[in-house]
């Protein structure tokens, strides 16, 4: 009652505002059995309903169950923590301690990149691994300070201090505020489940950014590695400038170079020896892995001991630069200071910082998820990053995200669950409280060697770049563009260039997507020297399913581009389905950016290969339109009488998911243009492979999906047009399998129909009045109740003898697409059959011939 009242109110308002609810009269008449005997008589009828906005809203707006799942999804650890066991603990313990031994020296080194004291790197390392496991969907990721994000943070701190000099002594205030702001943005994106946004950044863009950043960071550490004072050159200049300035000031190198270069060389030597040993002694591969993993901690401890021996008597004036005092515990814990002046000082860096937070973490987590056979939730990972950066600054942490090197170590160490992060946090906590006196003697040059060694793994190897070239040369150009911009300008410019150029290439492909005209070929499947028949049996082999000797049983139709630009054999010839019928495929969706490009090419080709139905005659040259001036003086116009007239267009929508108003309006304009071209006839528009109900609704609203009456006929008079529907087997008791297991009377075949004798009844059939007809109609998928006349039995006889029906449909069938959408087809074969049949029917009607029977396509459905 309420719905009826609302409907009446809606209709009343539409009348007041002049809205035509039924502004397109679809068929103007109902489909009857005479138009499609098989579809209506022998199969269940089906009228497809259009999707409604209220249904979309109901499906989109979350309900109580959705909100409950959303709330539980914010804490993934609840799904596995109750089943935690000793075996998992052993794996997590080994991985957690191993990562802890790596993250302590790396964290202090990366703090220098952020222009912060080393303890802030330890704070970020502790908070990252401690908080992440609550929200993690990856067991391998380790959140903490990383080289690239630390470099960006250092640039932000440097720029902000230039405008806010009062924070020169406390740069951690700016770093903490940056972490809070960027963390809240990332957390918000995760909470609203926008993890898909990271997909707009392509893999070449990410690798170019990582390679350029790694080179930028490595070159920026060379002055510290060699002991060149920051007063001599600025290590945060563009990469090429740093290289030039280093070469100019090599004479300024100090004893630090010995500590830095030898430490860097030792890191590479240890790794090479461990890799060599793992290859030579495979049974000790795990041992060599742990030795290689701990090389950073070993080198730092070794050079710390050397530094202590050298500088133990020179604490106030060491022989080379050392780390110095590192406070014990969390002495810098405080409530972060955030105000407008601080935010405005780095507001232009917020997009870059957010992008760097996301791309490395999400790319790494996805990669390791595929390697270790689990799926991450990008949105939930955003929540984890966001919460880490929101809470970390309260203990003095600066922006952190997932680390590639530590994640790889954690994965190879055999981590079992995200709880390993807690064990890593214990190691970092011990370092914060127990090791600060040891940290005093760590050489800065050795830490620079650790940084250079770590970022070296981020550089894209030449072999990977060659593989990119093999896949898509254009994206390799993007890669070089991003890397070179990073080297010659800055990291943030490299990010923007790679993202913008990737999006520009994507948009260019979308705007310039090329449609293709298709031709039909007959395909056979061959195994060795045998050609498969329709039942996947080799021809010549006996099979109980081979009930027909028809040689076409193993043949199927395929549709390939006429231009062979898909790489198909150019020697293969195509069958022309029918003169004046074109099959056109959209290659990359169909929306407003590419609609005009698609249809211009289609119309141009159609005009080239067809002629007008009524050719224009121009007695004088001045009568011709300006865009068709005709031949030059003294030349005769080429005859087009040998070309066919346009009859039908078949559009393959297999690559189309959604359409919009602009693209549909282009279709309407082209339809009107071609109708004038073929006047008084009209072009039939057939659509195959439509995968979206809303796309169907849009096309129907534009007048597609059903035939239009010819220009010289009354509305509703469709002439000789007859629909062809695809039907499929019903499941359950109406399936072919059930029919095969039926009683002997139900399996007798067409012979009983011909004689009119029934050997029994199927269970469930009523017995009075036309019982035999009812029984045998069911035997062949014909429901006698759907026809009130006496020819259903005769039709069933003809159907039982038909080639299409004997191909294996043994149960009841139903139409696949709605009877009210006869020009929407399940595939190109049925669309082509319908187009050809109706083109022949129109020509036959024009010649006064009798309209023949229209064939029926039977498509067995999956159960």
PDB file of C-alpha atoms in Angstrom, residues 376-496:
ATOM      1  CA  UNK A 376      46.692  -8.102   2.457  1.00  0.00           C
ATOM      2  CA  UNK A 377      43.988  -5.485   2.865  1.00  0.00           C
ATOM      3  CA  UNK A 378      45.425  -2.163   1.617  1.00  0.00           C
ATOM      4  CA  UNK A 379      42.808  -0.167   3.501  1.00  0.00           C
ATOM      5  CA  UNK A 380      43.614  -1.904   6.775  1.00  0.00           C
ATOM      6  CA  UNK A 381      47.325  -1.400   6.134  1.00  0.00           C
ATOM      7  CA  UNK A 382      46.573   2.310   5.812  1.00  0.00           C
ATOM      8  CA  UNK A 383      44.905   2.189   9.206  1.00  0.00           C
ATOM      9  CA  UNK A 384      48.026   0.525  10.631  1.00  0.00           C
ATOM     10  CA  UNK A 385      50.344   3.151   9.137  1.00  0.00           C
ATOM     11  CA  UNK A 386      48.061   5.949  10.266  1.00  0.00           C
ATOM     12  CA  UNK A 387      47.703   4.777  13.864  1.00  0.00           C
ATOM     13  CA  UNK A 388      51.457   4.173  14.119  1.00  0.00           C
ATOM     14  CA  UNK A 389      52.197   7.734  13.043  1.00  0.00           C
ATOM     15  CA  UNK A 390      49.434   9.145  15.225  1.00  0.00           C
ATOM     16  CA  UNK A 391      50.641   7.494  18.445  1.00  0.00           C
ATOM     17  CA  UNK A 392      54.384   7.367  17.777  1.00  0.00           C
ATOM     18  CA  UNK A 393      55.070  11.110  18.225  1.00  0.00           C
ATOM     19  CA  UNK A 394      53.895  10.904  21.846  1.00  0.00           C
ATOM     20  CA  UNK A 395      57.117   8.994  22.541  1.00  0.00           C
ATOM     21  CA  UNK A 396      59.195  11.115  20.182  1.00  0.00           C
ATOM     22  CA  UNK A 397      58.843   9.144  16.942  1.00  0.00           C
ATOM     23  CA  UNK A 398      58.969  10.762  13.511  1.00  0.00           C
ATOM     24  CA  UNK A 399      57.180   9.557  10.276  1.00  0.00           C
ATOM     25  CA  UNK A 400      57.570   5.820   9.699  1.00  0.00           C
ATOM     26  CA  UNK A 401      56.375   3.256   7.167  1.00  0.00           C
ATOM     27  CA  UNK A 402      57.172  -0.267   5.943  1.00  0.00           C
ATOM     28  CA  UNK A 403      60.837  -1.113   5.346  1.00  0.00           C
ATOM     29  CA  UNK A 404      61.824  -3.223   2.339  1.00  0.00           C
ATOM     30  CA  UNK A 405      65.115  -4.558   3.705  1.00  0.00           C
ATOM     31  CA  UNK A 406      63.815  -5.447   7.170  1.00  0.00           C
ATOM     32  CA  UNK A 407      60.665  -6.986   5.713  1.00  0.00           C
ATOM     33  CA  UNK A 408      62.761  -9.242   3.466  1.00  0.00           C
ATOM     34  CA  UNK A 409      64.888 -10.272   6.449  1.00  0.00           C
ATOM     35  CA  UNK A 410      61.824 -10.958   8.573  1.00  0.00           C
ATOM     36  CA  UNK A 411      60.244 -13.105   5.869  1.00  0.00           C
ATOM     37  CA  UNK A 412      63.396 -15.172   5.274  1.00  0.00           C
ATOM     38  CA  UNK A 413      63.907 -15.615   9.010  1.00  0.00           C
ATOM     39  CA  UNK A 414      60.706 -17.670   9.141  1.00  0.00           C
ATOM     40  CA  UNK A 415      58.251 -15.302  10.794  1.00  0.00           C
ATOM     41  CA  UNK A 416      54.900 -16.925  11.522  1.00  0.00           C
ATOM     42  CA  UNK A 417      52.624 -14.100  12.727  1.00  0.00           C
ATOM     43  CA  UNK A 418      52.636 -10.292  13.126  1.00  0.00           C
ATOM     44  CA  UNK A 419      53.319 -10.847  16.842  1.00  0.00           C
ATOM     45  CA  UNK A 420      57.030 -11.002  15.948  1.00  0.00           C
ATOM     46  CA  UNK A 421      56.893  -7.193  16.003  1.00  0.00           C
ATOM     47  CA  UNK A 422      56.392  -7.283  19.768  1.00  0.00           C
ATOM     48  CA  UNK A 423      59.585  -9.324  20.172  1.00  0.00           C
ATOM     49  CA  UNK A 424      61.430  -6.857  17.964  1.00  0.00           C
ATOM     50  CA  UNK A 425      60.099  -4.058  20.167  1.00  0.00           C
ATOM     51  CA  UNK A 426      61.602  -5.810  23.205  1.00  0.00           C
ATOM     52  CA  UNK A 427      65.021  -5.845  21.509  1.00  0.00           C
ATOM     53  CA  UNK A 428      64.728  -2.141  20.636  1.00  0.00           C
ATOM     54  CA  UNK A 429      63.582  -1.353  24.156  1.00  0.00           C
ATOM     55  CA  UNK A 430      66.650  -3.107  25.580  1.00  0.00           C
ATOM     56  CA  UNK A 431      68.837  -1.087  23.218  1.00  0.00           C
ATOM     57  CA  UNK A 432      67.186   2.170  24.324  1.00  0.00           C
ATOM     58  CA  UNK A 433      67.831   1.461  28.014  1.00  0.00           C
ATOM     59  CA  UNK A 434      70.967  -0.708  28.020  1.00  0.00           C
ATOM     60  CA  UNK A 435      73.162   0.321  25.096  1.00  0.00           C
ATOM     61  CA  UNK A 436      73.337   4.154  24.953  1.00  0.00           C
ATOM     62  CA  UNK A 437      76.889   4.175  26.417  1.00  0.00           C
ATOM     63  CA  UNK A 438      77.982   1.877  23.588  1.00  0.00           C
ATOM     64  CA  UNK A 439      76.318   4.061  20.979  1.00  0.00           C
ATOM     65  CA  UNK A 440      78.587   6.969  21.967  1.00  0.00           C
ATOM     66  CA  UNK A 441      81.554   5.589  19.990  1.00  0.00           C
ATOM     67  CA  UNK A 442      79.737   4.580  16.785  1.00  0.00           C
ATOM     68  CA  UNK A 443      81.544   6.286  13.851  1.00  0.00           C
ATOM     69  CA  UNK A 444      79.268   8.466  11.723  1.00  0.00           C
ATOM     70  CA  UNK A 445      81.150   7.371   8.616  1.00  0.00           C
ATOM     71  CA  UNK A 446      80.322   3.732   9.380  1.00  0.00           C
ATOM     72  CA  UNK A 447      76.648   4.628   9.761  1.00  0.00           C
ATOM     73  CA  UNK A 448      76.827   6.319   6.347  1.00  0.00           C
ATOM     74  CA  UNK A 449      78.249   3.081   4.965  1.00  0.00           C
ATOM     75  CA  UNK A 450      75.299   1.208   6.492  1.00  0.00           C
ATOM     76  CA  UNK A 451      72.859   3.617   4.804  1.00  0.00           C
ATOM     77  CA  UNK A 452      74.546   3.342   1.394  1.00  0.00           C
ATOM     78  CA  UNK A 453      74.602  -0.433   1.685  1.00  0.00           C
ATOM     79  CA  UNK A 454      70.904  -0.557   2.677  1.00  0.00           C
ATOM     80  CA  UNK A 455      69.584   1.715  -0.078  1.00  0.00           C
ATOM     81  CA  UNK A 456      71.610  -0.153  -2.692  1.00  0.00           C
ATOM     82  CA  UNK A 457      68.958  -2.877  -2.643  1.00  0.00           C
ATOM     83  CA  UNK A 458      66.337  -0.329  -3.751  1.00  0.00           C
ATOM     84  CA  UNK A 459      68.043   0.294  -7.101  1.00  0.00           C
ATOM     85  CA  UNK A 460      66.283  -1.461  -9.981  1.00  0.00           C
ATOM     86  CA  UNK A 461      68.642  -4.031 -11.579  1.00  0.00           C
ATOM     87  CA  UNK A 462      69.238  -3.771 -15.356  1.00  0.00           C
ATOM     88  CA  UNK A 463      67.616  -7.170 -15.918  1.00  0.00           C
ATOM     89  CA  UNK A 464      64.349  -5.971 -14.360  1.00  0.00           C
ATOM     90  CA  UNK A 465      64.503  -2.871 -16.530  1.00  0.00           C
ATOM     91  CA  UNK A 466      64.955  -5.061 -19.606  1.00  0.00           C
ATOM     92  CA  UNK A 467      61.902  -7.077 -18.610  1.00  0.00           C
ATOM     93  CA  UNK A 468      59.944  -3.812 -18.336  1.00  0.00           C
ATOM     94  CA  UNK A 469      61.095  -2.962 -21.848  1.00  0.00           C
ATOM     95  CA  UNK A 470      59.879  -6.303 -23.140  1.00  0.00           C
ATOM     96  CA  UNK A 471      56.466  -5.762 -21.549  1.00  0.00           C
ATOM     97  CA  UNK A 472      55.931  -2.088 -22.364  1.00  0.00           C
ATOM     98  CA  UNK A 473      58.663   0.199 -23.789  1.00  0.00           C
ATOM     99  CA  UNK A 474      56.642   3.345 -23.058  1.00  0.00           C
ATOM    100  CA  UNK A 475      56.726   2.707 -19.326  1.00  0.00           C
ATOM    101  CA  UNK A 476      60.500   2.338 -19.443  1.00  0.00           C
ATOM    102  CA  UNK A 477      60.612   5.897 -20.769  1.00  0.00           C
ATOM    103  CA  UNK A 478      58.492   6.912 -17.763  1.00  0.00           C
ATOM    104  CA  UNK A 479      60.957   5.102 -15.542  1.00  0.00           C
ATOM    105  CA  UNK A 480      63.915   7.014 -16.941  1.00  0.00           C
ATOM    106  CA  UNK A 481      62.010  10.290 -16.746  1.00  0.00           C
ATOM    107  CA  UNK A 482      61.225   9.801 -13.054  1.00  0.00           C
ATOM    108  CA  UNK A 483      64.731   8.678 -12.172  1.00  0.00           C
ATOM    109  CA  UNK A 484      66.454  11.519 -14.040  1.00  0.00           C
ATOM    110  CA  UNK A 485      64.131  14.127 -12.563  1.00  0.00           C
ATOM    111  CA  UNK A 486      64.911  12.771  -9.096  1.00  0.00           C
ATOM    112  CA  UNK A 487      68.633  12.928  -9.762  1.00  0.00           C
ATOM    113  CA  UNK A 488      68.698  16.378 -11.302  1.00  0.00           C
ATOM    114  CA  UNK A 489      66.087  18.066  -9.100  1.00  0.00           C
ATOM    115  CA  UNK A 490      64.694  16.413  -5.970  1.00  0.00           C
ATOM    116  CA  UNK A 491      62.857  13.365  -4.659  1.00  0.00           C
ATOM    117  CA  UNK A 492      59.502  15.128  -4.456  1.00  0.00           C
ATOM    118  CA  UNK A 493      59.718  16.273  -8.082  1.00  0.00           C
ATOM    119  CA  UNK A 494      60.522  12.714  -9.126  1.00  0.00           C
ATOM    120  CA  UNK A 495      57.394  11.471  -7.364  1.00  0.00           C
ATOM    121  CA  UNK A 496      55.164  14.013  -9.045  1.00  0.00           C
TER     122      UNK A 496
END
